[in-house]
mmCIF file of N, CA and C in Angstrom:
data_model
loop_
_atom_site.group_PDB
_atom_site.id
_atom_site.type_symbol
_atom_site.label_atom_id
_atom_site.label_comp_id
_atom_site.label_asym_id
_atom_site.label_seq_id
_atom_site.Cartn_x
_atom_site.Cartn_y
_atom_site.Cartn_z
ATOM 1 N N UNK B 1 0.018 -3.382 11.980
ATOM 2 C CA UNK B 1 0.911 -4.496 11.789
ATOM 3 C C UNK B 1 2.190 -3.996 11.108
ATOM 4 N N UNK B 2 3.333 -4.422 11.620
ATOM 5 C CA UNK B 2 4.614 -4.023 11.044
ATOM 6 C C UNK B 2 4.940 -4.950 9.871
ATOM 7 N N UNK B 3 5.075 -4.361 8.697
ATOM 8 C CA UNK B 3 5.431 -5.126 7.502
ATOM 9 C C UNK B 3 6.593 -4.439 6.804
ATOM 10 N N UNK B 4 7.219 -5.160 5.897
ATOM 11 C CA UNK B 4 8.304 -4.567 5.102
ATOM 12 C C UNK B 4 7.770 -3.393 4.293
ATOM 13 N N UNK B 5 6.578 -3.546 3.718
ATOM 14 C CA UNK B 5 5.990 -2.466 2.917
ATOM 15 C C UNK B 5 5.778 -1.211 3.758
ATOM 16 N N UNK B 6 5.324 -1.371 5.000
ATOM 17 C CA UNK B 6 5.125 -0.212 5.877
ATOM 18 C C UNK B 6 6.451 0.413 6.286
ATOM 19 N N UNK B 7 7.442 -0.422 6.537
ATOM 20 C CA UNK B 7 8.737 0.073 6.991
ATOM 21 C C UNK B 7 9.464 0.872 5.903
ATOM 22 N N UNK B 8 9.262 0.486 4.642
ATOM 23 C CA UNK B 8 9.965 1.133 3.529
ATOM 24 C C UNK B 8 8.999 1.828 2.575
ATOM 25 N N UNK B 9 7.901 2.381 3.113
ATOM 26 C CA UNK B 9 6.874 2.933 2.238
ATOM 27 C C UNK B 9 7.331 4.130 1.411
ATOM 28 N N UNK B 10 8.420 4.782 1.798
ATOM 29 C CA UNK B 10 8.919 5.880 0.962
ATOM 30 C C UNK B 10 9.572 5.358 -0.319
ATOM 31 N N UNK B 11 9.860 4.059 -0.381
ATOM 32 C CA UNK B 11 10.486 3.449 -1.558
ATOM 33 C C UNK B 11 9.537 2.543 -2.335
ATOM 34 N N UNK B 12 8.391 2.221 -1.755
ATOM 35 C CA UNK B 12 7.479 1.239 -2.334
ATOM 36 C C UNK B 12 6.120 1.890 -2.584
ATOM 37 N N UNK B 13 5.575 1.654 -3.772
ATOM 38 C CA UNK B 13 4.219 2.086 -4.083
ATOM 39 C C UNK B 13 3.311 0.870 -3.980
ATOM 40 N N UNK B 14 2.257 0.987 -3.205
ATOM 41 C CA UNK B 14 1.344 -0.130 -2.982
ATOM 42 C C UNK B 14 -0.012 0.191 -3.597
ATOM 43 N N UNK B 15 -0.535 -0.747 -4.370
ATOM 44 C CA UNK B 15 -1.874 -0.597 -4.946
ATOM 45 C C UNK B 15 -2.678 -1.848 -4.615
ATOM 46 N N UNK B 16 -3.894 -1.640 -4.146
ATOM 47 C CA UNK B 16 -4.769 -2.755 -3.789
ATOM 48 C C UNK B 16 -6.034 -2.639 -4.626
ATOM 49 N N UNK B 17 -6.457 -3.781 -5.162
ATOM 50 C CA UNK B 17 -7.720 -3.797 -5.891
ATOM 51 C C UNK B 17 -8.388 -5.145 -5.680
ATOM 52 N N UNK B 18 -9.685 -5.176 -5.914
ATOM 53 C CA UNK B 18 -10.428 -6.426 -5.848
ATOM 54 C C UNK B 18 -10.598 -6.957 -7.258
ATOM 55 N N UNK B 19 -10.301 -8.234 -7.435
ATOM 56 C CA UNK B 19 -10.525 -8.870 -8.723
ATOM 57 C C UNK B 19 -12.014 -9.049 -8.955
ATOM 58 N N UNK B 20 -12.369 -9.459 -10.175
ATOM 59 C CA UNK B 20 -13.773 -9.653 -10.518
ATOM 60 C C UNK B 20 -14.452 -10.669 -9.612
ATOM 61 N N UNK B 21 -13.683 -11.605 -9.070
ATOM 62 C CA UNK B 21 -14.233 -12.650 -8.212
ATOM 63 C C UNK B 21 -14.151 -12.298 -6.730
ATOM 64 N N UNK B 22 -13.733 -11.078 -6.397
ATOM 65 C CA UNK B 22 -13.673 -10.645 -5.008
ATOM 66 C C UNK B 22 -12.364 -10.920 -4.303
ATOM 67 N N UNK B 23 -11.388 -11.515 -4.988
ATOM 68 C CA UNK B 23 -10.085 -11.778 -4.376
ATOM 69 C C UNK B 23 -9.294 -10.477 -4.312
ATOM 70 N N UNK B 24 -8.708 -10.208 -3.159
ATOM 71 C CA UNK B 24 -7.911 -8.997 -2.955
ATOM 72 C C UNK B 24 -6.525 -9.192 -3.564
ATOM 73 N N UNK B 25 -6.133 -8.276 -4.438
ATOM 74 C CA UNK B 25 -4.819 -8.314 -5.079
ATOM 75 C C UNK B 25 -4.033 -7.084 -4.651
ATOM 76 N N UNK B 26 -2.819 -7.287 -4.204
ATOM 77 C CA UNK B 26 -1.945 -6.193 -3.806
ATOM 78 C C UNK B 26 -0.736 -6.189 -4.723
ATOM 79 N N UNK B 27 -0.437 -5.030 -5.302
ATOM 80 C CA UNK B 27 0.727 -4.894 -6.178
ATOM 81 C C UNK B 27 1.694 -3.906 -5.544
ATOM 82 N N UNK B 28 2.958 -4.269 -5.532
ATOM 83 C CA UNK B 28 4.012 -3.399 -5.017
ATOM 84 C C UNK B 28 4.943 -3.035 -6.160
ATOM 85 N N UNK B 29 5.230 -1.753 -6.321
ATOM 86 C CA UNK B 29 6.183 -1.278 -7.321
ATOM 87 C C UNK B 29 7.342 -0.624 -6.588
ATOM 88 N N UNK B 30 8.544 -0.865 -7.090
ATOM 89 C CA UNK B 30 9.754 -0.369 -6.447
ATOM 90 C C UNK B 30 10.450 0.642 -7.345
ATOM 91 N N UNK B 31 11.295 1.473 -6.764
ATOM 92 C CA UNK B 31 11.986 2.519 -7.513
ATOM 93 C C UNK B 31 12.828 1.976 -8.657
ATOM 94 N N UNK B 32 13.324 0.749 -8.530
ATOM 95 C CA UNK B 32 14.181 0.175 -9.569
ATOM 96 C C UNK B 32 13.389 -0.437 -10.720
ATOM 97 N N UNK B 33 12.060 -0.313 -10.699
ATOM 98 C CA UNK B 33 11.237 -0.820 -11.782
ATOM 99 C C UNK B 33 10.690 -2.216 -11.558
ATOM 100 N N UNK B 34 11.164 -2.915 -10.534
ATOM 101 C CA UNK B 34 10.649 -4.252 -10.255
ATOM 102 C C UNK B 34 9.279 -4.157 -9.595
ATOM 103 N N UNK B 35 8.493 -5.212 -9.769
ATOM 104 C CA UNK B 35 7.158 -5.240 -9.191
ATOM 105 C C UNK B 35 6.892 -6.604 -8.594
ATOM 106 N N UNK B 36 6.012 -6.634 -7.617
ATOM 107 C CA UNK B 36 5.617 -7.888 -6.974
ATOM 108 C C UNK B 36 4.108 -7.882 -6.799
ATOM 109 N N UNK B 37 3.527 -9.046 -6.855
ATOM 110 C CA UNK B 37 2.078 -9.194 -6.712
ATOM 111 C C UNK B 37 1.799 -10.171 -5.576
ATOM 112 N N UNK B 38 0.812 -9.859 -4.769
ATOM 113 C CA UNK B 38 0.415 -10.732 -3.672
ATOM 114 C C UNK B 38 -1.055 -11.078 -3.857
ATOM 115 N N UNK B 39 -1.361 -12.383 -3.807
ATOM 116 C CA UNK B 39 -2.748 -12.835 -3.827
ATOM 117 C C UNK B 39 -3.117 -13.171 -2.390
ATOM 118 N N UNK B 40 -4.144 -12.529 -1.874
ATOM 119 C CA UNK B 40 -4.501 -12.682 -0.468
ATOM 120 C C UNK B 40 -5.171 -14.025 -0.178
ATOM 121 N N UNK B 41 -5.878 -14.588 -1.136
ATOM 122 C CA UNK B 41 -6.618 -15.832 -0.925
ATOM 123 C C UNK B 41 -5.807 -16.986 -1.492
ATOM 124 N N UNK B 42 -4.964 -17.613 -0.681
ATOM 125 C CA UNK B 42 -4.041 -18.632 -1.167
ATOM 126 C C UNK B 42 -4.655 -20.023 -1.258
ATOM 127 N N UNK B 43 -5.843 -20.228 -0.729
ATOM 128 C CA UNK B 43 -6.441 -21.559 -0.759
ATOM 129 C C UNK B 43 -7.387 -21.753 -1.942
ATOM 130 N N UNK B 44 -7.184 -21.002 -2.997
ATOM 131 C CA UNK B 44 -8.045 -21.106 -4.170
ATOM 132 C C UNK B 44 -7.225 -21.547 -5.374
ATOM 133 N N UNK B 45 -7.903 -21.732 -6.478
ATOM 134 C CA UNK B 45 -7.243 -22.125 -7.720
ATOM 135 C C UNK B 45 -6.985 -20.926 -8.621
ATOM 136 N N UNK B 46 -6.969 -19.732 -8.058
ATOM 137 C CA UNK B 46 -6.738 -18.541 -8.859
ATOM 138 C C UNK B 46 -5.251 -18.246 -8.963
ATOM 139 N N UNK B 47 -4.840 -17.825 -10.137
ATOM 140 C CA UNK B 47 -3.451 -17.463 -10.391
ATOM 141 C C UNK B 47 -3.455 -16.067 -10.995
ATOM 142 N N UNK B 48 -2.596 -15.208 -10.517
ATOM 143 C CA UNK B 48 -2.479 -13.859 -11.049
ATOM 144 C C UNK B 48 -1.200 -13.755 -11.859
ATOM 145 N N UNK B 49 -1.330 -13.318 -13.090
ATOM 146 C CA UNK B 49 -0.172 -13.056 -13.935
ATOM 147 C C UNK B 49 -0.069 -11.555 -14.123
ATOM 148 N N UNK B 50 1.130 -11.036 -14.078
ATOM 149 C CA UNK B 50 1.338 -9.613 -14.278
ATOM 150 C C UNK B 50 2.249 -9.442 -15.479
ATOM 151 N N UNK B 51 1.777 -8.719 -16.468
ATOM 152 C CA UNK B 51 2.576 -8.425 -17.646
ATOM 153 C C UNK B 51 3.043 -6.984 -17.547
ATOM 154 N N UNK B 52 4.322 -6.773 -17.657
ATOM 155 C CA UNK B 52 4.881 -5.427 -17.580
ATOM 156 C C UNK B 52 5.542 -5.120 -18.910
ATOM 157 N N UNK B 53 5.112 -4.038 -19.534
ATOM 158 C CA UNK B 53 5.695 -3.626 -20.806
ATOM 159 C C UNK B 53 6.381 -2.284 -20.608
ATOM 160 N N UNK B 54 7.582 -2.175 -21.113
ATOM 161 C CA UNK B 54 8.290 -0.896 -21.065
ATOM 162 C C UNK B 54 8.445 -0.376 -22.485
ATOM 163 N N UNK B 55 8.110 0.874 -22.667
ATOM 164 C CA UNK B 55 8.254 1.490 -23.978
ATOM 165 C C UNK B 55 8.662 2.944 -23.766
ATOM 166 N N UNK B 56 9.810 3.309 -24.257
ATOM 167 C CA UNK B 56 10.320 4.684 -24.114
ATOM 168 C C UNK B 56 10.370 5.126 -22.655
ATOM 169 N N UNK B 57 10.783 4.211 -21.780
ATOM 170 C CA UNK B 57 10.908 4.549 -20.374
ATOM 171 C C UNK B 57 9.608 4.510 -19.599
ATOM 172 N N UNK B 58 8.497 4.237 -20.274
ATOM 173 C CA UNK B 58 7.202 4.154 -19.606
ATOM 174 C C UNK B 58 6.805 2.689 -19.520
ATOM 175 N N UNK B 59 6.229 2.301 -18.411
ATOM 176 C CA UNK B 59 5.793 0.912 -18.267
ATOM 177 C C UNK B 59 4.289 0.872 -18.063
ATOM 178 N N UNK B 60 3.687 -0.164 -18.594
ATOM 179 C CA UNK B 60 2.264 -0.379 -18.372
ATOM 180 C C UNK B 60 2.085 -1.769 -17.788
ATOM 181 N N UNK B 61 1.147 -1.902 -16.891
ATOM 182 C CA UNK B 61 0.914 -3.169 -16.201
ATOM 183 C C UNK B 61 -0.428 -3.727 -16.655
ATOM 184 N N UNK B 62 -0.425 -4.987 -17.029
ATOM 185 C CA UNK B 62 -1.652 -5.692 -17.393
ATOM 186 C C UNK B 62 -1.820 -6.851 -16.424
ATOM 187 N N UNK B 63 -2.929 -6.905 -15.747
ATOM 188 C CA UNK B 63 -3.221 -7.998 -14.814
ATOM 189 C C UNK B 63 -4.097 -9.024 -15.503
ATOM 190 N N UNK B 64 -3.752 -10.281 -15.342
ATOM 191 C CA UNK B 64 -4.571 -11.373 -15.844
ATOM 192 C C UNK B 64 -4.825 -12.304 -14.666
ATOM 193 N N UNK B 65 -6.072 -12.521 -14.343
ATOM 194 C CA UNK B 65 -6.426 -13.400 -13.232
ATOM 195 C C UNK B 65 -7.116 -14.628 -13.811
ATOM 196 N N UNK B 66 -6.539 -15.799 -13.577
ATOM 197 C CA UNK B 66 -7.043 -17.046 -14.142
ATOM 198 C C UNK B 66 -7.523 -17.972 -13.035
ATOM 199 N N UNK B 67 -8.589 -18.697 -13.305
ATOM 200 C CA UNK B 67 -9.024 -19.747 -12.386
ATOM 201 C C UNK B 67 -8.678 -21.078 -13.042
ATOM 202 N N UNK B 68 -7.817 -21.847 -12.392
ATOM 203 C CA UNK B 68 -7.357 -23.116 -12.935
ATOM 204 C C UNK B 68 -8.044 -24.276 -12.233
ATOM 205 N N UNK B 69 -8.214 -25.369 -12.964
ATOM 206 C CA UNK B 69 -8.749 -26.586 -12.358
ATOM 207 C C UNK B 69 -7.617 -27.306 -11.636
ATOM 208 N N UNK B 70 -7.945 -28.265 -10.788
ATOM 209 C CA UNK B 70 -6.915 -29.029 -10.079
ATOM 210 C C UNK B 70 -5.985 -29.738 -11.050
ATOM 211 N N UNK B 71 -6.508 -30.200 -12.182
ATOM 212 C CA UNK B 71 -5.672 -30.867 -13.183
ATOM 213 C C UNK B 71 -4.662 -29.899 -13.796
ATOM 214 N N UNK B 72 -5.052 -28.651 -13.991
ATOM 215 C CA UNK B 72 -4.155 -27.655 -14.578
ATOM 216 C C UNK B 72 -3.071 -27.218 -13.601
ATOM 217 N N UNK B 73 -3.382 -27.284 -12.299
ATOM 218 C CA UNK B 73 -2.386 -26.892 -11.306
ATOM 219 C C UNK B 73 -1.294 -27.930 -11.261
#
């Protein structure tokens, strides 16, 4: 499948992992330091938060995956 990530893979780092609940999470990192997260299962109440910390030019990524009720959404 032709995607933007495949077309520009020399500029984009892609990481895929499964969350504790089995939801596939894809993270894209770009040369300019920006990052994007994709949740593959969009029909659920799960929300992915990505915390990025930069310290002395180094960044660390913390993933938080939350399951929200319909009232919280």
